[in-house]
JSON list of C-alpha atoms in Angstrom, two decimals:
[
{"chain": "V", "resi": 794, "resn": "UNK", "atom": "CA", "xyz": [0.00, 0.00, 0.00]},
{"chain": "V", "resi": 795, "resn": "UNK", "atom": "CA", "xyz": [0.93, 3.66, -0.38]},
{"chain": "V", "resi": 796, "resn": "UNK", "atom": "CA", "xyz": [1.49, 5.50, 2.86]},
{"chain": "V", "resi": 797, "resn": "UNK", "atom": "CA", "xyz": [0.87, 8.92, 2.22]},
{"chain": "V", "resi": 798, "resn": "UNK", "atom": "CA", "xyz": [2.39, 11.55, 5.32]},
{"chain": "V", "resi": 799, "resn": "UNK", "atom": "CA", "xyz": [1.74, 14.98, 5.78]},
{"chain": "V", "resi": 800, "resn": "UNK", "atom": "CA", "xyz": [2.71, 17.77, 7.79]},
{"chain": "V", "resi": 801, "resn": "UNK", "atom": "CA", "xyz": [2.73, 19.55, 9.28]},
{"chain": "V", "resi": 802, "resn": "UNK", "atom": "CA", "xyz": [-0.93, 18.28, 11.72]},
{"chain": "V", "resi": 803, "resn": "UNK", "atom": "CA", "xyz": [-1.86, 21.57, 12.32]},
{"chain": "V", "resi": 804, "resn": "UNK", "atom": "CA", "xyz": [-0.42, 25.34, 11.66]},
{"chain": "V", "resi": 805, "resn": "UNK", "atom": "CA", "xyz": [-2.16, 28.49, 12.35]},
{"chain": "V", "resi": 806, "resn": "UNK", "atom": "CA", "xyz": [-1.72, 31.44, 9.54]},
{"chain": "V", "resi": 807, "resn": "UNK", "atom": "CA", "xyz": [-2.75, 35.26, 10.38]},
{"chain": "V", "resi": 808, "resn": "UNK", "atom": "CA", "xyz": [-5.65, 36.36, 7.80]},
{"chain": "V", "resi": 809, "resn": "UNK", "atom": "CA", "xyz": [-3.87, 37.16, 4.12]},
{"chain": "V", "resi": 810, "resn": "UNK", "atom": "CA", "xyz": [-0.95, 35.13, 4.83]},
{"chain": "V", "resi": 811, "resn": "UNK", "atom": "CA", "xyz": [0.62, 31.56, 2.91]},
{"chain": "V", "resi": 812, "resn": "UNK", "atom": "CA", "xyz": [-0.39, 28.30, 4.23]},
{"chain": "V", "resi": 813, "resn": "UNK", "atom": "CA", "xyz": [2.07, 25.51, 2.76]},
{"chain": "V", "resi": 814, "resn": "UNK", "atom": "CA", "xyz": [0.87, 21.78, 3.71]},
{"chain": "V", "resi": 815, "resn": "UNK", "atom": "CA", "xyz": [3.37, 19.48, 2.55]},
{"chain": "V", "resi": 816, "resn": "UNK", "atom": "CA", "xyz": [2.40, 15.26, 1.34]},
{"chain": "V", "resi": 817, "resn": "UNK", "atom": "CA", "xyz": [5.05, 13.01, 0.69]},
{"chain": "V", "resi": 818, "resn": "UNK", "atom": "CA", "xyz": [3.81, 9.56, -0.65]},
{"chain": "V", "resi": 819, "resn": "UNK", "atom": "CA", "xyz": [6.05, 6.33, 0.28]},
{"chain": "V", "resi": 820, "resn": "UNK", "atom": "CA", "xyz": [6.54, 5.64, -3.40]},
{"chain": "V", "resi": 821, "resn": "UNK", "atom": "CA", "xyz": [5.69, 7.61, -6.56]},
{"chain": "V", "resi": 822, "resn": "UNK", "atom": "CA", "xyz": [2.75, 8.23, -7.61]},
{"chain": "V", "resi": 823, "resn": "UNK", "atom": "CA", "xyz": [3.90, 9.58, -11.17]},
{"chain": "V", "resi": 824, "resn": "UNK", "atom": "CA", "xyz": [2.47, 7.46, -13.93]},
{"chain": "V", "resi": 825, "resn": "UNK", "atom": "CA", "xyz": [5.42, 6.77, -16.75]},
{"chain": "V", "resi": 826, "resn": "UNK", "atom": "CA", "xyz": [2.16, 6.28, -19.09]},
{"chain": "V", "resi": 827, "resn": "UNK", "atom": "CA", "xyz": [0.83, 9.77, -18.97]},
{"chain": "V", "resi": 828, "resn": "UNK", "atom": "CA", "xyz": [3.34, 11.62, -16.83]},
{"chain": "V", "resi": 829, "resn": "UNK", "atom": "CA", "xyz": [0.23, 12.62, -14.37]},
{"chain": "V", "resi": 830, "resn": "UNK", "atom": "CA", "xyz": [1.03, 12.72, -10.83]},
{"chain": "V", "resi": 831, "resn": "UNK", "atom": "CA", "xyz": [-2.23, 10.83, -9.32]},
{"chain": "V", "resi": 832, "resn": "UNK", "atom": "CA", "xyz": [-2.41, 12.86, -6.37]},
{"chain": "V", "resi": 833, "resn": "UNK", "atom": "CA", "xyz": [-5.48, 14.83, -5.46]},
{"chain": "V", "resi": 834, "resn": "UNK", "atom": "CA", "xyz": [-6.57, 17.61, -2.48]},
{"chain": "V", "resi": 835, "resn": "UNK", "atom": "CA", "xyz": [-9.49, 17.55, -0.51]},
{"chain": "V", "resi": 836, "resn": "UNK", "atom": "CA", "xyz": [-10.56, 20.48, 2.17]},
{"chain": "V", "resi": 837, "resn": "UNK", "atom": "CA", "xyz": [-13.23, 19.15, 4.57]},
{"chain": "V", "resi": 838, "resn": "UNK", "atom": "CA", "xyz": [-15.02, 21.71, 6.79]},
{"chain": "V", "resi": 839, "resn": "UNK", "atom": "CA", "xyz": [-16.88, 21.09, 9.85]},
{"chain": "V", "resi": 840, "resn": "UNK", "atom": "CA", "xyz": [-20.24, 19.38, 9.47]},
{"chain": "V", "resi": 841, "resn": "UNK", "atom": "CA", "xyz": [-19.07, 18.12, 5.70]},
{"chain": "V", "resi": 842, "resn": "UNK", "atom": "CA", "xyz": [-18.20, 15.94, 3.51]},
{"chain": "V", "resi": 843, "resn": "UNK", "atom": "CA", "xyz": [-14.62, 16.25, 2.09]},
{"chain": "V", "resi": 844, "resn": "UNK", "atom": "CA", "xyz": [-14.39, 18.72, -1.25]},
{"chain": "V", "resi": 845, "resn": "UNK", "atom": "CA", "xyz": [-12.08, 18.09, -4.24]},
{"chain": "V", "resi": 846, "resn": "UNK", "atom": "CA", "xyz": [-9.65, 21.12, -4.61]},
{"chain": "V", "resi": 847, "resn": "UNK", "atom": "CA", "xyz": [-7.04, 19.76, -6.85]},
{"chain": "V", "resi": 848, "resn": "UNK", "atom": "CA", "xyz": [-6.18, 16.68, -9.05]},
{"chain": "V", "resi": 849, "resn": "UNK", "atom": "CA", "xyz": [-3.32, 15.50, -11.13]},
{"chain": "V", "resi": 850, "resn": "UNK", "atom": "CA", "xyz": [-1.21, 17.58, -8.45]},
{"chain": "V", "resi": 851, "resn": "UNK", "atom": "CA", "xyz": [-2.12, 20.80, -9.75]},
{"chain": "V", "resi": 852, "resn": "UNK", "atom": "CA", "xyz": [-4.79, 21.02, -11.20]},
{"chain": "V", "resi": 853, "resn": "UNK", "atom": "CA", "xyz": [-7.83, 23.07, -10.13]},
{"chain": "V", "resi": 854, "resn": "UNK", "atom": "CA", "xyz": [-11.40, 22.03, -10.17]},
{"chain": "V", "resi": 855, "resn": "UNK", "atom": "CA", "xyz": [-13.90, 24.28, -11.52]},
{"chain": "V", "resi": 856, "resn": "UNK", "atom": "CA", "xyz": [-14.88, 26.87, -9.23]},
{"chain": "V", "resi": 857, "resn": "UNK", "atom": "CA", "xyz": [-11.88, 26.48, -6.51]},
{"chain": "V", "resi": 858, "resn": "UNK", "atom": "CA", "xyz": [-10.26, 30.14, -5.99]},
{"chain": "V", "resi": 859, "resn": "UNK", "atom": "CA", "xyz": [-7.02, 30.60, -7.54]},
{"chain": "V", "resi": 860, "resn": "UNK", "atom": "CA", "xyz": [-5.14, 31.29, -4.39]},
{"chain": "V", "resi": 861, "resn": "UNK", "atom": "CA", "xyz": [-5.45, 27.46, -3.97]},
{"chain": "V", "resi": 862, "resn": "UNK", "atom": "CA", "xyz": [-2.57, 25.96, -5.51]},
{"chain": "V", "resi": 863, "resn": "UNK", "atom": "CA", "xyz": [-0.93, 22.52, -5.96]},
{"chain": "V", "resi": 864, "resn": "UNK", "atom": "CA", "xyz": [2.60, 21.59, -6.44]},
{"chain": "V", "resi": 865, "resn": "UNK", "atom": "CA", "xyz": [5.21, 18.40, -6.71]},
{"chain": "V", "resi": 866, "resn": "UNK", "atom": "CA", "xyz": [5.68, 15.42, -8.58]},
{"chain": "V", "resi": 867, "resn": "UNK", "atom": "CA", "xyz": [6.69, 12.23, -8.07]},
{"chain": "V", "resi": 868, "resn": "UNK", "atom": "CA", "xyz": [6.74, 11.51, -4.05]},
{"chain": "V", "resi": 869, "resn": "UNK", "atom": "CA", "xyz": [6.68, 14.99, -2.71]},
{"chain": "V", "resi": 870, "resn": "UNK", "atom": "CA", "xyz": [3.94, 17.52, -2.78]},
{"chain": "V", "resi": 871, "resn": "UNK", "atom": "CA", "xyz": [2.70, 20.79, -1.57]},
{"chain": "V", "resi": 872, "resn": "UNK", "atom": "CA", "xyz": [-0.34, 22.42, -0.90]},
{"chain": "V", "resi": 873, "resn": "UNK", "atom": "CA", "xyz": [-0.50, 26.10, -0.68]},
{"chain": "V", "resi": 874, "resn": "UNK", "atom": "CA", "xyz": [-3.11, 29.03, 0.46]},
{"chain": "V", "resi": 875, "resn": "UNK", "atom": "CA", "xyz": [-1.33, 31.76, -1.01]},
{"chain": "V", "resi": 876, "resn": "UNK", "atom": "CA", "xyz": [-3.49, 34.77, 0.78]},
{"chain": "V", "resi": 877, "resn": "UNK", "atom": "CA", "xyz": [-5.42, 32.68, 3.86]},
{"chain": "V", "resi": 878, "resn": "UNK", "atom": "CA", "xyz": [-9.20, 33.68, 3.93]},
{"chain": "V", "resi": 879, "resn": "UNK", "atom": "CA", "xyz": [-11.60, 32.75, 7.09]},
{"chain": "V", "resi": 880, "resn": "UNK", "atom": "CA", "xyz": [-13.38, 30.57, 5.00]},
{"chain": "V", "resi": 881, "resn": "UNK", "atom": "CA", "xyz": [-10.98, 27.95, 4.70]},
{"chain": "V", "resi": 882, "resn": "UNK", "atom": "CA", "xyz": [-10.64, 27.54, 7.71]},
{"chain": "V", "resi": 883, "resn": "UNK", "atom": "CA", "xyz": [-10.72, 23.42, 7.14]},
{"chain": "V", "resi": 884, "resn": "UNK", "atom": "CA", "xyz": [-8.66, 19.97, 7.11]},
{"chain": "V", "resi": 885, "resn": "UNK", "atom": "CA", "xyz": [-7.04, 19.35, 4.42]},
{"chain": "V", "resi": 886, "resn": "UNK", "atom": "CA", "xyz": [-6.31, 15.88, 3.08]},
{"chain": "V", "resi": 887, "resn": "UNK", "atom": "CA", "xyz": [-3.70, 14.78, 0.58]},
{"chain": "V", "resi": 888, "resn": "UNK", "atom": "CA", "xyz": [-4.71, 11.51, -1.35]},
{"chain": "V", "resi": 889, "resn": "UNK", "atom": "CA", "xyz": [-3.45, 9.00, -4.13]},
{"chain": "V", "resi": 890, "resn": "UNK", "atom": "CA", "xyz": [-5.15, 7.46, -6.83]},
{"chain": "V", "resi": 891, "resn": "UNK", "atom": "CA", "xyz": [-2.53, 6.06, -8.51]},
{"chain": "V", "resi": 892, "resn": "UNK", "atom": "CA", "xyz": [-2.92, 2.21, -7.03]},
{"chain": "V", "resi": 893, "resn": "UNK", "atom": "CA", "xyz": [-5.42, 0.54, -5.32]},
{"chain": "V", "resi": 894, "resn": "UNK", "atom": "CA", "xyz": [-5.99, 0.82, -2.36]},
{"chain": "V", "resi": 895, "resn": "UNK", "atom": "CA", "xyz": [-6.67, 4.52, -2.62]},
{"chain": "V", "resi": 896, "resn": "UNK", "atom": "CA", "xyz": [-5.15, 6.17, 0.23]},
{"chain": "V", "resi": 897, "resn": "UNK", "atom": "CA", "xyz": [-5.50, 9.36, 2.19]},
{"chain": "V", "resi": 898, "resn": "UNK", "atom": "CA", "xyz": [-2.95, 11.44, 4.16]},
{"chain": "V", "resi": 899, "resn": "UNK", "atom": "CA", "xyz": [-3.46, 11.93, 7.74]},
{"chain": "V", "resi": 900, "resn": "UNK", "atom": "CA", "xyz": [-4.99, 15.63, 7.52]},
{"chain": "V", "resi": 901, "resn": "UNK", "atom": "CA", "xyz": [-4.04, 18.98, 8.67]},
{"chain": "V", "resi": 902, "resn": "UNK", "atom": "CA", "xyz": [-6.12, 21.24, 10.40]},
{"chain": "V", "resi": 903, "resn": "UNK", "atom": "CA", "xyz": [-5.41, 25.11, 8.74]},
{"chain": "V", "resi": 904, "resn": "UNK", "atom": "CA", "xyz": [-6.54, 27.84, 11.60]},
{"chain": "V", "resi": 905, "resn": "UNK", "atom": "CA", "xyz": [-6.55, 31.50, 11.69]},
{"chain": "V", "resi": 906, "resn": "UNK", "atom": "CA", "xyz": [-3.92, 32.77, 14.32]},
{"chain": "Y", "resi": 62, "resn": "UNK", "atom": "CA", "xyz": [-26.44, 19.60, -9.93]},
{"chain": "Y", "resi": 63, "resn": "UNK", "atom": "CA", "xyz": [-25.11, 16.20, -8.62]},
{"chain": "Y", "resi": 64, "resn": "UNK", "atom": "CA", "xyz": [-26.89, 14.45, -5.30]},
{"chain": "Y", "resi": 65, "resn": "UNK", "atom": "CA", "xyz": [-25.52, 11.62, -3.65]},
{"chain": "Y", "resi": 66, "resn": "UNK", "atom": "CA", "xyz": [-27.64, 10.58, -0.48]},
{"chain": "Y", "resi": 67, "resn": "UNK", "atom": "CA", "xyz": [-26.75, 8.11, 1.70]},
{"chain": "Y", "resi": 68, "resn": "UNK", "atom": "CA", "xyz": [-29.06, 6.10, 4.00]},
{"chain": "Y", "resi": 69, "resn": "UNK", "atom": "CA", "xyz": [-29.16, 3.05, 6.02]},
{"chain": "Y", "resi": 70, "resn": "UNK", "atom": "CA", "xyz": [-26.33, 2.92, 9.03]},
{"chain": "Y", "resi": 71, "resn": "UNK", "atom": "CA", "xyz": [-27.48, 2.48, 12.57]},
{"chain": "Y", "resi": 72, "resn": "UNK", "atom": "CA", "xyz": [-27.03, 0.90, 15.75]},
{"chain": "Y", "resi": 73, "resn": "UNK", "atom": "CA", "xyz": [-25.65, -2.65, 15.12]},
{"chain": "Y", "resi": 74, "resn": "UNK", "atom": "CA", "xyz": [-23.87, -5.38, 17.00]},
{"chain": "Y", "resi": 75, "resn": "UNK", "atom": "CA", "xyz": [-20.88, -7.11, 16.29]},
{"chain": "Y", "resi": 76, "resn": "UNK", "atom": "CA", "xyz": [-21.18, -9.94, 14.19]},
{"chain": "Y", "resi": 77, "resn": "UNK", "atom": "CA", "xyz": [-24.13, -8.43, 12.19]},
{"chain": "Y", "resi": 78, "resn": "UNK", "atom": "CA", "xyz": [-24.87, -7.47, 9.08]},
{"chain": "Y", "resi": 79, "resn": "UNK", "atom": "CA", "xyz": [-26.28, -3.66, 7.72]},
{"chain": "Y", "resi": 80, "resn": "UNK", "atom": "CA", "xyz": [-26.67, -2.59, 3.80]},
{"chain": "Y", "resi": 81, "resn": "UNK", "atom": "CA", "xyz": [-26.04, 0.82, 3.21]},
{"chain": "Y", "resi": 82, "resn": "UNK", "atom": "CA", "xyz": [-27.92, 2.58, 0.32]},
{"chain": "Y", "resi": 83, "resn": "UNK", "atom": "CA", "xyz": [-26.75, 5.84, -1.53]},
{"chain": "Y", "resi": 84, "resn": "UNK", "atom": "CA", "xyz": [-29.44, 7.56, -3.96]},
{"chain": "Y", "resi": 85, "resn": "UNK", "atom": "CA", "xyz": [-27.70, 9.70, -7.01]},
{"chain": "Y", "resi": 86, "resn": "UNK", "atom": "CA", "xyz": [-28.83, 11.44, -9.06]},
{"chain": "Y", "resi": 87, "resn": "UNK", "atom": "CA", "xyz": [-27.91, 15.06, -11.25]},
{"chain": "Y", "resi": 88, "resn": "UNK", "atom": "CA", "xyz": [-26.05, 13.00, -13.45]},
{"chain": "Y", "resi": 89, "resn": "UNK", "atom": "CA", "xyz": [-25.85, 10.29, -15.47]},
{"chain": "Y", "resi": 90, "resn": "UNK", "atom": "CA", "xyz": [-25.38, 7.55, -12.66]},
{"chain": "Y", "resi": 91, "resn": "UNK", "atom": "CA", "xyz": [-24.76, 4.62, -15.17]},
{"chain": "Y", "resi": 92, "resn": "UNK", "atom": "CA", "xyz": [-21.71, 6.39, -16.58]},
{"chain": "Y", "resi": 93, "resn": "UNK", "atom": "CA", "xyz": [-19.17, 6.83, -13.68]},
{"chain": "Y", "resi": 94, "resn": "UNK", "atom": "CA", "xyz": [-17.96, 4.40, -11.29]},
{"chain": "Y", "resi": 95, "resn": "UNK", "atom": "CA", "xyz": [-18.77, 5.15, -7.23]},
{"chain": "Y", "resi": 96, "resn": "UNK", "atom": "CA", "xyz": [-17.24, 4.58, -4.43]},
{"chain": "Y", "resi": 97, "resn": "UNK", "atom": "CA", "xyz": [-17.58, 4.16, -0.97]},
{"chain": "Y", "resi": 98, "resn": "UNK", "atom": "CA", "xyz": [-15.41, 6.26, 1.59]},
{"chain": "Y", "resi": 99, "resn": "UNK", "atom": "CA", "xyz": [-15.40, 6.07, 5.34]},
{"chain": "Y", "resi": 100, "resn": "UNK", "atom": "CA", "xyz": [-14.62, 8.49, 8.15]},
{"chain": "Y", "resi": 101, "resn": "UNK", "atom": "CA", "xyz": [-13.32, 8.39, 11.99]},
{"chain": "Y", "resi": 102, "resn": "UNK", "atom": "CA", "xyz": [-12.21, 10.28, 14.23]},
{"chain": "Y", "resi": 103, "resn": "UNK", "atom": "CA", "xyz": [-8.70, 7.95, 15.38]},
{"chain": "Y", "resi": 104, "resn": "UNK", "atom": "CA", "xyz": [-8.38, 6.50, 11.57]},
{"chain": "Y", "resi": 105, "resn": "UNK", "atom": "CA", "xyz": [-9.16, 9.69, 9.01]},
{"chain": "Y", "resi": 106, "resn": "UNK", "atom": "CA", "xyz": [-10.30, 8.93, 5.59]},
{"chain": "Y", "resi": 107, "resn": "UNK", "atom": "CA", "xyz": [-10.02, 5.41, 4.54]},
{"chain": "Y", "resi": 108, "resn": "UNK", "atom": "CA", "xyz": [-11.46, 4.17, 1.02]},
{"chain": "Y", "resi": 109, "resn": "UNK", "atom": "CA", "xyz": [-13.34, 0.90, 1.18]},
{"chain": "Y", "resi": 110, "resn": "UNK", "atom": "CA", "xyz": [-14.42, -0.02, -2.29]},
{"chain": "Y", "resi": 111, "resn": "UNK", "atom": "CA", "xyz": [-14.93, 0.83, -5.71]},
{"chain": "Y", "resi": 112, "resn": "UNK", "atom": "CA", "xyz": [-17.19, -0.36, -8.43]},
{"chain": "Y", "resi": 113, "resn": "UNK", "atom": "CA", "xyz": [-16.88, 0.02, -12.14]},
{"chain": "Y", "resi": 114, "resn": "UNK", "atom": "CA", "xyz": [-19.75, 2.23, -14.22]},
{"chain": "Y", "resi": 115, "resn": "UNK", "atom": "CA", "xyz": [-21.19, -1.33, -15.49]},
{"chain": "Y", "resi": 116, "resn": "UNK", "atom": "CA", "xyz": [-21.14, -2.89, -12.03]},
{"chain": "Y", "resi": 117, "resn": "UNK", "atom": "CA", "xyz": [-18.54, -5.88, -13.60]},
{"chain": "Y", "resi": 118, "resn": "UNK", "atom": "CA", "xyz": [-15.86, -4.88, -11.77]},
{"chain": "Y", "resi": 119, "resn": "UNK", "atom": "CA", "xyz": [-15.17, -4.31, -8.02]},
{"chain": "Y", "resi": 120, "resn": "UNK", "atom": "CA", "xyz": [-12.22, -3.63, -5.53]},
{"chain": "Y", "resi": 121, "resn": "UNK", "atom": "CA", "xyz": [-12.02, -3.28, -1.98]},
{"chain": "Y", "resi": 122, "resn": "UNK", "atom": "CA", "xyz": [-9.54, -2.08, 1.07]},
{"chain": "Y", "resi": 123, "resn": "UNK", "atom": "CA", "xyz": [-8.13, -5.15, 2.26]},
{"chain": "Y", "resi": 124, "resn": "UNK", "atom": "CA", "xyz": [-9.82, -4.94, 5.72]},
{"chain": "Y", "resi": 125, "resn": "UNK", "atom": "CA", "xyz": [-13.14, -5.03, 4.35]},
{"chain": "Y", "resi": 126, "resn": "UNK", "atom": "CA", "xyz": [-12.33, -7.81, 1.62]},
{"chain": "Y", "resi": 127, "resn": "UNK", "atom": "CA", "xyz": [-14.55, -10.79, 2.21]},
{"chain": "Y", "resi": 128, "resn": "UNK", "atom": "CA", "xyz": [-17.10, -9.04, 4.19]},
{"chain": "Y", "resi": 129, "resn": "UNK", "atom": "CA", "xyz": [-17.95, -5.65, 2.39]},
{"chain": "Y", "resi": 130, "resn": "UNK", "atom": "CA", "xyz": [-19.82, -6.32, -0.69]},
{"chain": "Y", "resi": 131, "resn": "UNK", "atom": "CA", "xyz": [-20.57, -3.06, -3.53]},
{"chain": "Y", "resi": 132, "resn": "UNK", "atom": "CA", "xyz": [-23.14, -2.89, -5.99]},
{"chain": "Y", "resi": 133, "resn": "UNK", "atom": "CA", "xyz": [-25.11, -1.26, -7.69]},
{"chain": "Y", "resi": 134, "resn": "UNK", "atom": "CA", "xyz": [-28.24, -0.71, -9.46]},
{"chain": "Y", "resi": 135, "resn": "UNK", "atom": "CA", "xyz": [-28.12, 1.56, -12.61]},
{"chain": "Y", "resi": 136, "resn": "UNK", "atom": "CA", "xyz": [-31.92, 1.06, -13.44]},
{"chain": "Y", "resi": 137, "resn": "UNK", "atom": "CA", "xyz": [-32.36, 2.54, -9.67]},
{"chain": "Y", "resi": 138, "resn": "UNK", "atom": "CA", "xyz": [-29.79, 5.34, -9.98]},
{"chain": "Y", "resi": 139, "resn": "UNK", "atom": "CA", "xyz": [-28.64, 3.65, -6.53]},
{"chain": "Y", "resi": 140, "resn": "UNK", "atom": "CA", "xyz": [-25.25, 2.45, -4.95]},
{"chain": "Y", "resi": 141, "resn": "UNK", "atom": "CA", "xyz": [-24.97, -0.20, -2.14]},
{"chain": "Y", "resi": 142, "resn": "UNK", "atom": "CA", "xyz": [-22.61, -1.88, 0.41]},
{"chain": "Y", "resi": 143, "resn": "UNK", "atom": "CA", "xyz": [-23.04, -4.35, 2.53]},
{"chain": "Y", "resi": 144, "resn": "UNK", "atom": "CA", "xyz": [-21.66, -5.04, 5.52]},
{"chain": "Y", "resi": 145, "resn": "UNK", "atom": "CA", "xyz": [-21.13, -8.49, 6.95]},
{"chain": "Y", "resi": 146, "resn": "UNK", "atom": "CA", "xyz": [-19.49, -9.63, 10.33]},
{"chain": "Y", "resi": 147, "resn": "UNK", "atom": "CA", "xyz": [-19.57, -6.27, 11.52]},
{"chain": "Y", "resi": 148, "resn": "UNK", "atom": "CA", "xyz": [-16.65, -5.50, 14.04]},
{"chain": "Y", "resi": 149, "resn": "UNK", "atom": "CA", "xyz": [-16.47, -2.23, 16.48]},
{"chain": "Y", "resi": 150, "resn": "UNK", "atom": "CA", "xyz": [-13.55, -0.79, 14.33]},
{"chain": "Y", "resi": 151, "resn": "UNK", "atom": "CA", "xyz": [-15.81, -0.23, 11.68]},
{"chain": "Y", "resi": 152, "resn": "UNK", "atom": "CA", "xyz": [-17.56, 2.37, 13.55]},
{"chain": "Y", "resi": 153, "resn": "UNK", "atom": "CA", "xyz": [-17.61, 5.46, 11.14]},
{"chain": "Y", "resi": 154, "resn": "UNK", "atom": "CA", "xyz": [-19.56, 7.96, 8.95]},
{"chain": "Y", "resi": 155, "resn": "UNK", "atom": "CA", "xyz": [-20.01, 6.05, 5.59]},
{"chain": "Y", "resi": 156, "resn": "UNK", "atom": "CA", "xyz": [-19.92, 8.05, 2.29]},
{"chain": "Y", "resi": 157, "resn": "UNK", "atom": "CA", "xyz": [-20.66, 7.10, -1.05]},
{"chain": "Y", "resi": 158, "resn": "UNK", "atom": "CA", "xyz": [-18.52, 9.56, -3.58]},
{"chain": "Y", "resi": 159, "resn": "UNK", "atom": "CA", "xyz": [-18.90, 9.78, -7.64]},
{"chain": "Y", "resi": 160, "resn": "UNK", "atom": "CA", "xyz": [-15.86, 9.11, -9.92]},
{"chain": "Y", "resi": 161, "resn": "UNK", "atom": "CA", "xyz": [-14.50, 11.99, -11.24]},
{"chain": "Y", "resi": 162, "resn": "UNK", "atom": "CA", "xyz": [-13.93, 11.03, -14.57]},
{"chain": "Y", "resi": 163, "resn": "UNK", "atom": "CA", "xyz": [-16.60, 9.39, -17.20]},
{"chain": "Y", "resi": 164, "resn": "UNK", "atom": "CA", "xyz": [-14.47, 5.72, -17.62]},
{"chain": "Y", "resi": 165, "resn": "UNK", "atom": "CA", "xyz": [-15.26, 2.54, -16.40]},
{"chain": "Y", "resi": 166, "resn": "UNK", "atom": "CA", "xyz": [-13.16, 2.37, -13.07]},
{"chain": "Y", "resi": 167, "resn": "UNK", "atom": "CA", "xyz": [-12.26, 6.37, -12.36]},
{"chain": "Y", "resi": 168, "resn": "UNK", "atom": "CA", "xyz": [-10.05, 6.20, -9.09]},
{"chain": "Y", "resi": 169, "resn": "UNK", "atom": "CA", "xyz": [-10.41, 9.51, -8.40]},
{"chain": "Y", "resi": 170, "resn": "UNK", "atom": "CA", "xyz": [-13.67, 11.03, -7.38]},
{"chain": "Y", "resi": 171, "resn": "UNK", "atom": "CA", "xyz": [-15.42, 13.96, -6.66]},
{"chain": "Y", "resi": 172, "resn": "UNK", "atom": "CA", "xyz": [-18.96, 14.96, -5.81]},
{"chain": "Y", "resi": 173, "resn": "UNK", "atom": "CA", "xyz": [-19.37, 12.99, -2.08]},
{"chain": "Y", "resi": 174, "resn": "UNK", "atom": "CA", "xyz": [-22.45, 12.81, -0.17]},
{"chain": "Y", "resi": 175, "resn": "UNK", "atom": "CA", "xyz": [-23.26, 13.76, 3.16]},
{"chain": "Y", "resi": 176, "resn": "UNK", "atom": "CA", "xyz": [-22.73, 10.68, 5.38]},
{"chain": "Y", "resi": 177, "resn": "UNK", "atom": "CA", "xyz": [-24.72, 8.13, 7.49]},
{"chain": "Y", "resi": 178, "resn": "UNK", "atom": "CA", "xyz": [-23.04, 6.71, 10.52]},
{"chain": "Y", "resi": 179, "resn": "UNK", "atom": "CA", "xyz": [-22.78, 3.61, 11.21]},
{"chain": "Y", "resi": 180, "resn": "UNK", "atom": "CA", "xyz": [-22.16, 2.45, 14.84]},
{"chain": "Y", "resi": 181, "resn": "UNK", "atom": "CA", "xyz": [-20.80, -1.27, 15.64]},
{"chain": "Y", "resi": 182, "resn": "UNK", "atom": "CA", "xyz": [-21.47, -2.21, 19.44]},
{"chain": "Y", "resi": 183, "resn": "UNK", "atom": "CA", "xyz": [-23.26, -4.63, 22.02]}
]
């Protein structure tokens, strides 16, 4: 199975400022196929299911805000809030698709400070 | 737009059996392959099964192999799992979730639904 790791478990960023989560996968998740990284984002907020941010590493799904971006190939990747907003305010999960079974990161929690 | 509700967890023993339901529909249901997802609060997000658009081809976690059955029901617009030999580490929120992609056996997926919890204890 792929063990996917993230950190850090929680950070706290002041309003307008970067959040960078970081997902390192215990083997590659880069198809030699299609060069696609098979790693996706989810946020989950409170009260809800989790939401699809990003797939293929970096790319955005319709109607996710542009300061959302993804980044990495291979085993490492990033996820960053470039200008924090109080809505998300979340957990954010990391996961492969790559092989089955499809596994998730461990979260982290984003927070305003 | 796309509506996945899920229905059927409960109260149950160990050693029993539930079947979970999940109603879609804002889509084309018979097109994408669904999955089933579930939630808790010590274990995170762990994937339990998947089953192709056609229903002909299935794959599960390895801890629910043998006792977690998917299927589905394209004439119904309606997903299913059930749950056999029910253990108390299988306590969790239960979510159905659509593929992303329209091909047979999309790993990735997208729209989820909201949830039904399923409780394992005596």
């Amino acid at each position: 199975d792929i063990v996917m790791t993230q950190s850090p478990d929680s950070l706290a960023v002041s309003l307008g400022e970067r959040a960078t989560i970081n997902c390192k996968s215990s083997q590659s998740v880069l198809s030699s196929s299609n060069n696609n990284n098979y790693l996706g984002w989810f946020q989950q907020k409170p009260g809800q299911p989790p939401k699809l941010l990003i797939y293929w590493a970096s790319t955005r799904e319709s109607g996710v805000p542009d300061r959302f971006s993804g980044s990495g190939s291979g085993t490492d990747f990033t996820l960053t809030i470039s200008s924090l907003q109080a809505e998300d305010v979340a957990v954010y999960y990391c996961q492969q698709y790559h092989s089955s079974p499809l596994t998730f990161g461990g979260g982290t929690k984003v927070e305003i400070k | 737009q796309v509506q996945l509700v899920e229905s059927g967890g409960g109260v149950v023993q160990p050693g029993r059996s539930l079947r979970l339901s999940c109603a879609a529909s804002g889509f084309t249901f018979s097109n994408y392959a669904m999955h089933w997802v579930r939630q808790t609060p010590g274990k995170g997000l762990e994937w339990v099964a998947i089953i192709s658009s056609d229903g002909s081809n299935k794959n599960y976690a390895d801890s629910m192999k043998g006792r977690f059955t998917i299927s589905r029901d394209n004439s119904k617009n309606t997903l299913y799992l059930q749950m056999n030999s029910l253990l108390p580490e299988d306590t969790a929120v239960y979510y159905c979730a659509k593929g992303r992609f329209k091909t047979p056996m999309s790993f990735l997926f997208d729209d989820w639904g909201q949830g039904t919890l399923v409780t394992v204890s005596s």
